[in-house]
mmCIF file of C-alpha atoms and ligand atoms in Angstrom:
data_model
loop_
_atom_site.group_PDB
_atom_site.id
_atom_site.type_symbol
_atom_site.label_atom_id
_atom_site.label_comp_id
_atom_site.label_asym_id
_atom_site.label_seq_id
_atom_site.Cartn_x
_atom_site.Cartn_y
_atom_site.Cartn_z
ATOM 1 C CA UNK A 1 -10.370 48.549 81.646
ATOM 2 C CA UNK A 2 -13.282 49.780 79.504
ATOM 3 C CA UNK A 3 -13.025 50.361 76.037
ATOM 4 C CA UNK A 4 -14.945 52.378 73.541
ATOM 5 C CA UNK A 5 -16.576 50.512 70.799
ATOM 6 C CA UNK A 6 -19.652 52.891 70.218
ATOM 7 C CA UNK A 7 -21.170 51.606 66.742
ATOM 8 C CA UNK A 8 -17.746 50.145 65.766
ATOM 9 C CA UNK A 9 -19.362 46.671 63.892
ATOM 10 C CA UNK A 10 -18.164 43.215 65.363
ATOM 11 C CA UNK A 11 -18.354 39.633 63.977
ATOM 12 C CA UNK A 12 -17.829 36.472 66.591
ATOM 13 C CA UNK A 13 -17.344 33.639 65.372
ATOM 14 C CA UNK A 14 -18.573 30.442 67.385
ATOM 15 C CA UNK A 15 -20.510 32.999 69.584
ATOM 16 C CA UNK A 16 -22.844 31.498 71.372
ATOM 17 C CA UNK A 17 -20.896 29.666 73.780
ATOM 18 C CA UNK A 18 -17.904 30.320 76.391
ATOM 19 C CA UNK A 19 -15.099 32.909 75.266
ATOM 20 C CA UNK A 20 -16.847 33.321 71.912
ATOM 21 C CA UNK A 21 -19.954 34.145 73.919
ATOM 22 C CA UNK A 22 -18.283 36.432 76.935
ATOM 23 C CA UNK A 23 -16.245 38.429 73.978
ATOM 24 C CA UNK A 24 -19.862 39.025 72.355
ATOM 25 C CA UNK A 25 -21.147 40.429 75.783
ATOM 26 C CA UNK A 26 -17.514 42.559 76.018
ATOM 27 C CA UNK A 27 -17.958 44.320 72.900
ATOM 28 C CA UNK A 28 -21.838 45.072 73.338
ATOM 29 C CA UNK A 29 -21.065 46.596 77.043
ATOM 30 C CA UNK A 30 -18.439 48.838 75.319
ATOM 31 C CA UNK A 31 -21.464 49.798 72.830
ATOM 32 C CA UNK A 32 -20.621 47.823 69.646
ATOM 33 C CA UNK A 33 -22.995 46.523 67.902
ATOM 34 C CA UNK A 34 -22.100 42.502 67.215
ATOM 35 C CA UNK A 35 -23.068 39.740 64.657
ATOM 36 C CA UNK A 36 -23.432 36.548 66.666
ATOM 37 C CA UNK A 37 -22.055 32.954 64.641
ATOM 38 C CA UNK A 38 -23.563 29.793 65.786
ATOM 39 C CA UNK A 39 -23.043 26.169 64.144
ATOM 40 C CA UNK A 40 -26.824 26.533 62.712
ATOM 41 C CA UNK A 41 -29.659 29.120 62.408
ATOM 42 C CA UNK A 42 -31.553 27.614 65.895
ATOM 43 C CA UNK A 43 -28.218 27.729 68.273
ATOM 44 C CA UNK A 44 -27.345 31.387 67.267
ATOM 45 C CA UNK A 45 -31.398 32.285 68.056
ATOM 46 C CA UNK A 46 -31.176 30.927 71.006
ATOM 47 C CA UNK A 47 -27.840 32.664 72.175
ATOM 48 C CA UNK A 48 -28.906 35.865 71.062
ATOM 49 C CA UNK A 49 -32.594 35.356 73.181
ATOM 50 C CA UNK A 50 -30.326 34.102 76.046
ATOM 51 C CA UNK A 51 -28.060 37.815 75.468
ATOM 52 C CA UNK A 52 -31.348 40.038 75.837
ATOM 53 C CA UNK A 53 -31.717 40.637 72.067
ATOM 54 C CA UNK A 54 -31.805 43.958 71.449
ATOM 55 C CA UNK A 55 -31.079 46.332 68.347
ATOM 56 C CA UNK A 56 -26.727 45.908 68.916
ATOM 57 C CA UNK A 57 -27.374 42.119 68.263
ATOM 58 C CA UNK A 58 -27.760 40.371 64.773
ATOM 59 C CA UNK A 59 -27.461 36.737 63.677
ATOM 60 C CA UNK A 60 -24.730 35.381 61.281
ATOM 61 C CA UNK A 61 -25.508 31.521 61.664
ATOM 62 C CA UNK A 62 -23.025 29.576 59.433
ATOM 63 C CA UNK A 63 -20.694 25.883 59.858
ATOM 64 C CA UNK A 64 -17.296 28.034 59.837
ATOM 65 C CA UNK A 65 -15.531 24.667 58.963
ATOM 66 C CA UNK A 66 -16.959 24.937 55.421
ATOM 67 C CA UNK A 67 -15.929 27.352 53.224
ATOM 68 C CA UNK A 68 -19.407 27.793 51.741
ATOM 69 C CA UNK A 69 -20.336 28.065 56.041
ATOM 70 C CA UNK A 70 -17.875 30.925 56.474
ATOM 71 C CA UNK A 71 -18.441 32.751 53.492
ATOM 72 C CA UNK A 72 -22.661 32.333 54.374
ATOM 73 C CA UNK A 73 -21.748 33.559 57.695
ATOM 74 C CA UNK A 74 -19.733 36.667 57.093
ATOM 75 C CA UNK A 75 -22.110 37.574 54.452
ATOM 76 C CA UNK A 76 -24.790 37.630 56.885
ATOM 77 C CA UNK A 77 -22.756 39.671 59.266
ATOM 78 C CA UNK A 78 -22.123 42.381 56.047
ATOM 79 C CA UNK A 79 -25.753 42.170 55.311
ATOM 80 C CA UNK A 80 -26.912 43.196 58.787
ATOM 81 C CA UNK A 81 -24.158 45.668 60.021
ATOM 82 C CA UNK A 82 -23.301 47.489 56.940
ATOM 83 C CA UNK A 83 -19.654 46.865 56.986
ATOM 84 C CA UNK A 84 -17.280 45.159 59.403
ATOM 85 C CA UNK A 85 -14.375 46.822 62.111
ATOM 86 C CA UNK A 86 -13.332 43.759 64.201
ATOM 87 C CA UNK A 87 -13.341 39.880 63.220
ATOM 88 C CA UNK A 88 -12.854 37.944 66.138
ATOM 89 C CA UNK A 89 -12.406 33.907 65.187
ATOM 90 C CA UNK A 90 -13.984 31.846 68.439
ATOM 91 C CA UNK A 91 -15.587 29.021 66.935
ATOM 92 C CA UNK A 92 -13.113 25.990 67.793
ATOM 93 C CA UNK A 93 -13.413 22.200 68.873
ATOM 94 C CA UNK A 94 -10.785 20.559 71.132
ATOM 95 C CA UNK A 95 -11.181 16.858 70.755
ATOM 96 C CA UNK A 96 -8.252 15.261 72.789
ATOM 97 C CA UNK A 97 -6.731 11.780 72.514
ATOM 98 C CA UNK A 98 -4.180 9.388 71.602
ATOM 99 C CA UNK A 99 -2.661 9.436 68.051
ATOM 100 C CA UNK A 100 -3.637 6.000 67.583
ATOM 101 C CA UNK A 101 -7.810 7.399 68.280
ATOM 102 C CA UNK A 102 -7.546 9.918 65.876
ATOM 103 C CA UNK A 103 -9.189 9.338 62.794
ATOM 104 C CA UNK A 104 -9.470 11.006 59.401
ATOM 105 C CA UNK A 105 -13.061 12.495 60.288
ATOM 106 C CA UNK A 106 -11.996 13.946 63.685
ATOM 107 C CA UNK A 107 -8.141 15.015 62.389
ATOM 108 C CA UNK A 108 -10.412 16.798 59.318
ATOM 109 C CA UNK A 109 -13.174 18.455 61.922
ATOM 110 C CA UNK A 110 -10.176 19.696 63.943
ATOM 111 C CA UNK A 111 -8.647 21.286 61.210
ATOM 112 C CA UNK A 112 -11.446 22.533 59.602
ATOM 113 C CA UNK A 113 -12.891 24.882 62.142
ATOM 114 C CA UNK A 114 -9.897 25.584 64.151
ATOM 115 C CA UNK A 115 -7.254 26.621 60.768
ATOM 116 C CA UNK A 116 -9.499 26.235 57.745
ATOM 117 C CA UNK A 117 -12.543 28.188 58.819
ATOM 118 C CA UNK A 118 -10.562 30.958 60.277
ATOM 119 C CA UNK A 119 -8.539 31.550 56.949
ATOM 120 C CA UNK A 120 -11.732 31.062 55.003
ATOM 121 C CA UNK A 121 -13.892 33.902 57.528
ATOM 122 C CA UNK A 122 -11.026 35.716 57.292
ATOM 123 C CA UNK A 123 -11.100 36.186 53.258
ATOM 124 C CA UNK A 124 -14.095 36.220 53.223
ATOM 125 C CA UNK A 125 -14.367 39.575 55.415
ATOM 126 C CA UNK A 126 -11.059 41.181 53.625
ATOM 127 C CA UNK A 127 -12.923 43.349 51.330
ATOM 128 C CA UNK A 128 -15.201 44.995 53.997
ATOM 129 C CA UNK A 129 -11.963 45.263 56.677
ATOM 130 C CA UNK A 130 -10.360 46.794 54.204
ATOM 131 C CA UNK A 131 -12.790 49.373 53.600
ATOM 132 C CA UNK A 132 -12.971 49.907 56.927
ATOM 133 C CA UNK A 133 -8.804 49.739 57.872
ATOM 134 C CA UNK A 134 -10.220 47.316 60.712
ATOM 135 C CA UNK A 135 -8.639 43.910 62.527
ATOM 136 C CA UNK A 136 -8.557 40.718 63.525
ATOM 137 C CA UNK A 137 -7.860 38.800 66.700
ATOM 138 C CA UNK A 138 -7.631 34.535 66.183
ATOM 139 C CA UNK A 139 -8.149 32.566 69.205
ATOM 140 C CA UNK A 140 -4.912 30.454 69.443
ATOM 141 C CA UNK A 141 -3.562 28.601 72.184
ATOM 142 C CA UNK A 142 -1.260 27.582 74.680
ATOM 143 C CA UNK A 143 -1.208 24.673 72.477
ATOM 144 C CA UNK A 144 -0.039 26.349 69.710
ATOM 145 C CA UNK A 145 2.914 27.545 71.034
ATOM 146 C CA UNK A 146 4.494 24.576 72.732
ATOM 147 C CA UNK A 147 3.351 20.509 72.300
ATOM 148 C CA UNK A 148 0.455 19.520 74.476
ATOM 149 C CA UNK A 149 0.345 15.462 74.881
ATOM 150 C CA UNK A 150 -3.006 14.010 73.622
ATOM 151 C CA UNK A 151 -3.708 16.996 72.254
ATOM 152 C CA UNK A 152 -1.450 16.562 69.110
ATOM 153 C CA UNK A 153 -4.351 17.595 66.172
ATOM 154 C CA UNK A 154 -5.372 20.696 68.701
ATOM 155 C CA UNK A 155 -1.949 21.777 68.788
ATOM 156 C CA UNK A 156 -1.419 21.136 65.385
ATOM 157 C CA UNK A 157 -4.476 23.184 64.150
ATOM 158 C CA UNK A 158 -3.489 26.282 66.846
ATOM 159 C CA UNK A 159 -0.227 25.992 66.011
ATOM 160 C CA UNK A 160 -1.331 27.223 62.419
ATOM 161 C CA UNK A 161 -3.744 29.688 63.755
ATOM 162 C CA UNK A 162 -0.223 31.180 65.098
ATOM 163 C CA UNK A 163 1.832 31.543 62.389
ATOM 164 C CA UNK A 164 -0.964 32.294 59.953
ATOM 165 C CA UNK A 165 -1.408 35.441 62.285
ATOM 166 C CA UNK A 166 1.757 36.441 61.435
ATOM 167 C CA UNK A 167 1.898 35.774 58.451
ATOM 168 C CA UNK A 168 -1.434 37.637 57.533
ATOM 169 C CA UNK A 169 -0.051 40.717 59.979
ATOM 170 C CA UNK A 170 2.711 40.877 57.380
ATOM 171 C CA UNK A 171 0.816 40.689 54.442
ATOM 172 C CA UNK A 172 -1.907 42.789 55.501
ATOM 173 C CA UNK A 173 -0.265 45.597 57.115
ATOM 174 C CA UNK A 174 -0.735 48.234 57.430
ATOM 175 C CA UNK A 175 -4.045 48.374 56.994
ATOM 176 C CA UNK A 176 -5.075 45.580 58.699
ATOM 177 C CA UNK A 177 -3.832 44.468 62.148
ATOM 178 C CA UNK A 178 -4.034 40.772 62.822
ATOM 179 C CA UNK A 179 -3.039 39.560 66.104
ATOM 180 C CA UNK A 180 -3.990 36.302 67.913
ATOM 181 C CA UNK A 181 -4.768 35.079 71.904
ATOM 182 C CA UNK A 182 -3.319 32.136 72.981
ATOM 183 C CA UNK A 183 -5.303 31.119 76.158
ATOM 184 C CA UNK A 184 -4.364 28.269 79.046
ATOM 185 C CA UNK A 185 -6.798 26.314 80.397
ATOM 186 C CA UNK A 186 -10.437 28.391 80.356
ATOM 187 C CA UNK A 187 -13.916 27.428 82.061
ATOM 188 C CA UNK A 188 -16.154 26.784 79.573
ATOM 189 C CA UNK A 189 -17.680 23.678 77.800
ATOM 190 C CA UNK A 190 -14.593 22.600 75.890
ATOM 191 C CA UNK A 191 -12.889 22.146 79.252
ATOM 192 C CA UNK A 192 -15.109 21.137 81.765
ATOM 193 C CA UNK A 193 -18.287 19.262 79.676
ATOM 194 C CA UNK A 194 -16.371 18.252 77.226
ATOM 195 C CA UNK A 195 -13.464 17.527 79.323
ATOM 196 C CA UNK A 196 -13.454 17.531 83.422
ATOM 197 C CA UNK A 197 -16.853 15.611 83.219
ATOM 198 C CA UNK A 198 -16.041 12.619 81.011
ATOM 199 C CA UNK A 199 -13.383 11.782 83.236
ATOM 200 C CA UNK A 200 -12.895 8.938 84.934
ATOM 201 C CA UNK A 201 -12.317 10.609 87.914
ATOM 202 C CA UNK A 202 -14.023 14.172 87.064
ATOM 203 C CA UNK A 203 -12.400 15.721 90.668
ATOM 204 C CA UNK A 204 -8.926 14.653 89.332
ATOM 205 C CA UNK A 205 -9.529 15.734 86.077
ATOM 206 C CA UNK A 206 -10.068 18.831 87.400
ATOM 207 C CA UNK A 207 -7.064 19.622 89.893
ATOM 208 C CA UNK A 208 -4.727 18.413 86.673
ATOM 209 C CA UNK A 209 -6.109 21.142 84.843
ATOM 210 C CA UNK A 210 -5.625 23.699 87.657
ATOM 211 C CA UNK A 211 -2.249 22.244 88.372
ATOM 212 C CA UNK A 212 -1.233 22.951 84.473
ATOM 213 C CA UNK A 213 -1.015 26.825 85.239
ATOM 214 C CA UNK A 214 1.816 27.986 87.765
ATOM 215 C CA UNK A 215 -0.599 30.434 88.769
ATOM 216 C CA UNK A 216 -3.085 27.180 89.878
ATOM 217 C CA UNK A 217 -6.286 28.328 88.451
ATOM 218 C CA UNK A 218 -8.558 28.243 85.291
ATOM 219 C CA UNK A 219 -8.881 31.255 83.409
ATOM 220 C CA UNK A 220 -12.686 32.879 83.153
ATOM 221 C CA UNK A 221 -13.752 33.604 79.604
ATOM 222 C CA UNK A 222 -14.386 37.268 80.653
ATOM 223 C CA UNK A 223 -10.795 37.660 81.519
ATOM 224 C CA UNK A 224 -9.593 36.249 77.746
ATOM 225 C CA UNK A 225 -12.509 38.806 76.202
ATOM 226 C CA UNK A 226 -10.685 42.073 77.985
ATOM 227 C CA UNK A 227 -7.495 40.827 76.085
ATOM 228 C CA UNK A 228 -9.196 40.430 72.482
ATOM 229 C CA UNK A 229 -10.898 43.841 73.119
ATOM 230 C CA UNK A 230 -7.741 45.611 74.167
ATOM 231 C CA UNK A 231 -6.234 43.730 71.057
ATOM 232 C CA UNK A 232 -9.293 45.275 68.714
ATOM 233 C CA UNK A 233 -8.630 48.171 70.132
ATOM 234 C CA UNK A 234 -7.086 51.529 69.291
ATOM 235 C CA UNK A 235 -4.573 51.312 72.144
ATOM 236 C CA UNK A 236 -3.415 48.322 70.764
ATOM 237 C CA UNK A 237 -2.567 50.676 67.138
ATOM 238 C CA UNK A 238 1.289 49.321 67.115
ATOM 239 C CA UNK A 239 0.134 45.831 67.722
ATOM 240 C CA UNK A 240 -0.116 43.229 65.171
ATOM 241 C CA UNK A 241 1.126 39.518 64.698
ATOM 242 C CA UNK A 242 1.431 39.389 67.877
ATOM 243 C CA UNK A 243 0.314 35.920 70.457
ATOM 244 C CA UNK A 244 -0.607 36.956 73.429
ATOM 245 C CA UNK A 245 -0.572 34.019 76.032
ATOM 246 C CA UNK A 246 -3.109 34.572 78.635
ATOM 247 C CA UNK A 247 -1.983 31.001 80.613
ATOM 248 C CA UNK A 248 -1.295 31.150 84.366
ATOM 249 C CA UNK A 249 2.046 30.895 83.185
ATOM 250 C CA UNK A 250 1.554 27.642 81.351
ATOM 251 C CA UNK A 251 4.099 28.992 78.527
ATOM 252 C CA UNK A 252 6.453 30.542 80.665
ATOM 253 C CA UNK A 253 8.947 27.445 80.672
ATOM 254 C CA UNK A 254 9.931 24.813 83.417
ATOM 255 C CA UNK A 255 10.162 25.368 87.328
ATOM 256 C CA UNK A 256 13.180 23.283 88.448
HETATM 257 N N1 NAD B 1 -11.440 26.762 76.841
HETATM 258 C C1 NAD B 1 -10.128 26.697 76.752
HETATM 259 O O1 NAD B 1 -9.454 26.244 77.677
HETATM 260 C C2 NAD B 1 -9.401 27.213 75.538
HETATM 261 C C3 NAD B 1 -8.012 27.360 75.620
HETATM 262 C C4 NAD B 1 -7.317 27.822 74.508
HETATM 263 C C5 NAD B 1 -7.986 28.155 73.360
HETATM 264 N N2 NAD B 1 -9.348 28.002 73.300
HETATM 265 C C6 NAD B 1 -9.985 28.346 72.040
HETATM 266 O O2 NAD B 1 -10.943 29.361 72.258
HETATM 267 C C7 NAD B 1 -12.020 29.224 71.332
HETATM 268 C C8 NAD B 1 -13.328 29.162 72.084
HETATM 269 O O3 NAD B 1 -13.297 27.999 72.914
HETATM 270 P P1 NAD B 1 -14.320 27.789 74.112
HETATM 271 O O4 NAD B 1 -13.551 27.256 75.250
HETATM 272 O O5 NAD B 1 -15.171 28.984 74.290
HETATM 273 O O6 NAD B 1 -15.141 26.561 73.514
HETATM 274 P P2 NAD B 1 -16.700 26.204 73.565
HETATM 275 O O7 NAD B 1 -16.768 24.771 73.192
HETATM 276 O O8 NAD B 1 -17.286 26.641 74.857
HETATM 277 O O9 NAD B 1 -17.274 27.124 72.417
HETATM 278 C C9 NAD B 1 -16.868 26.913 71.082
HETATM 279 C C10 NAD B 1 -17.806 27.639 70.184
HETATM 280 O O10 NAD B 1 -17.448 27.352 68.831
HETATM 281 C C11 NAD B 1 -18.633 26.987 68.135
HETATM 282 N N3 NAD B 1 -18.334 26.135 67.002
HETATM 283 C C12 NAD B 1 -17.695 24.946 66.987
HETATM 284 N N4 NAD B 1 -17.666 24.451 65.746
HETATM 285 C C13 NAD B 1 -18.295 25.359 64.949
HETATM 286 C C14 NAD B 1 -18.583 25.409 63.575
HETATM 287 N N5 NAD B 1 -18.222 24.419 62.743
HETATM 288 N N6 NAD B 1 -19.240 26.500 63.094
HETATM 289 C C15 NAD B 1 -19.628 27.503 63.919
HETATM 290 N N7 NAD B 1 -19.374 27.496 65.246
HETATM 291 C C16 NAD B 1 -18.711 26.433 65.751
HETATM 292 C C17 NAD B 1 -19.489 26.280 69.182
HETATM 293 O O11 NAD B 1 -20.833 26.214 68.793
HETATM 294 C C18 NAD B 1 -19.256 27.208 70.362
HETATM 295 O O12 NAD B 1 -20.081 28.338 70.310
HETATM 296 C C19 NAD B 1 -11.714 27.962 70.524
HETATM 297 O O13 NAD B 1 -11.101 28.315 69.316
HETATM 298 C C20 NAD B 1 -10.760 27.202 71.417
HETATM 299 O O14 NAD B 1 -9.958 26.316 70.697
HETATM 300 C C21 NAD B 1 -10.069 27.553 74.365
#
């Protein structure tokens, strides 16, 4: 499906890698032109060089799990674009582990970019989506719809990311639509670099994580950008607080 995003303005959070990164290259084929967040000022450079540059591309470098970060970041994207139509919150970390190996520093990153930056981008961008009568998509999780074992901070933190969704639809309609993704298992770095590869067994690792989805496959990050643009899109007008699981099936419930 192509969608029509001619000069519509688009911020990306934690856009320089993986879904962040394939929803960037979405909305610039669909003619939008899209600020690109990175952690710092030298990882959003370099993604932007590595997405051809070009005139549709501008750089909104900022830590999204500081407040000061997301507020430097969205600014950036105002400064450059004139105004803002779609906010699309990418920038996540998935540390997994035991309860027990969790502590404060990790349970606080967690939390800080998955739940507190997105609220905290989110404000920060009201005034301009407002202006504009634009939305929101939040990238969720599988994981934040049902408990995922050794993943009990992630889940936590996307857990939030749901519910503040629909919360926000409610308080911001209907101006503002806010709707969230909640994707399975997807290849990029937080699965397979970060995940597959420092396994024990990395070839195990990897069929359990194909396993996970009835449908026996990873998702492609291309495949969870078509959702967020349908979601940012005008076809999606009577569509807000909704979380749209894009899983293999992963949510769908038990097979006896
Ligand atoms: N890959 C999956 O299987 C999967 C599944 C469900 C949900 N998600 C969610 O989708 C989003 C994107 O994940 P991904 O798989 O593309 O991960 P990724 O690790 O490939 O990319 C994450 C991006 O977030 C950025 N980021 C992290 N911390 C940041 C910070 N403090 N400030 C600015 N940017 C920051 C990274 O630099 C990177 O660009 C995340 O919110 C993740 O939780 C991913």
């Amino acid at each position: 499906m192509q969608f029509d995003f001619t000069d519509k303005r688009v911020l990306v959070t934690g856009g320089t890698r993986g879904i962040g990164r394939a929803t960037v290259e979405a909305f610039l084929a669909a003619g939008a032109r899209v600020a690109v967040n990175g952690r710092t000022a030298g990882s959003t450079a370099s993604a932007i060089a590595a997405l051809g540059s070009g005139d549709s591309l501008v750089a909104a470098p900022g830590n999204v799990g500081t407040v000061a970060g997301c507020e430097t970041a969205v600014g950036a994207a105002l400064d450059a674009l004139g105004g803002l139509d779609v906010l699309v919150n990418s920038a996540g970390v998935g540390k997994d582990g035991r309860i027990e190996d969790f502590d404060e520093a990790a349970w606080d990153e967690t939390l800080d970019v998955n739940l507190k930056g997105t609220f905290f981008c989110i404000r920060a961008a009201l005034p301009a989506l407002r202006q504009s009568k634009g939305n929101i998509v939040n990238l969720a999780s599988d994981a934040g719809l049902m408990g995922d074992g050794t993943l009990t901070v992630y889940s936590a933190s996307k857990g939030g990311v749901v519910n503040m969704t629909r919360a926000m639809a409610l308080e911001l309609a209907p101006d503002i639509r806010v709707n969230c993704v909640c994707p399975g298992y997807v290849d990029t770095d937080m699965v397979r670099r970060d995940g597959i590869e420092q396994a024990d067994d990395p070839a195990a690792a990897e069929q359990a994580v194909i396993d996970y989805a009835p449908l026996k496959t990873l998702g492609k990050p291309s495949e969870i950008a078509s959702a967020i643009l349908y979601l940012a899109s005008e076809d999606a007008r009577f569509i807000t607080g909704s979380a749209l699981q894009i899983d293999g099936g992963s949510t769908a419930g038990h097979s006896t």
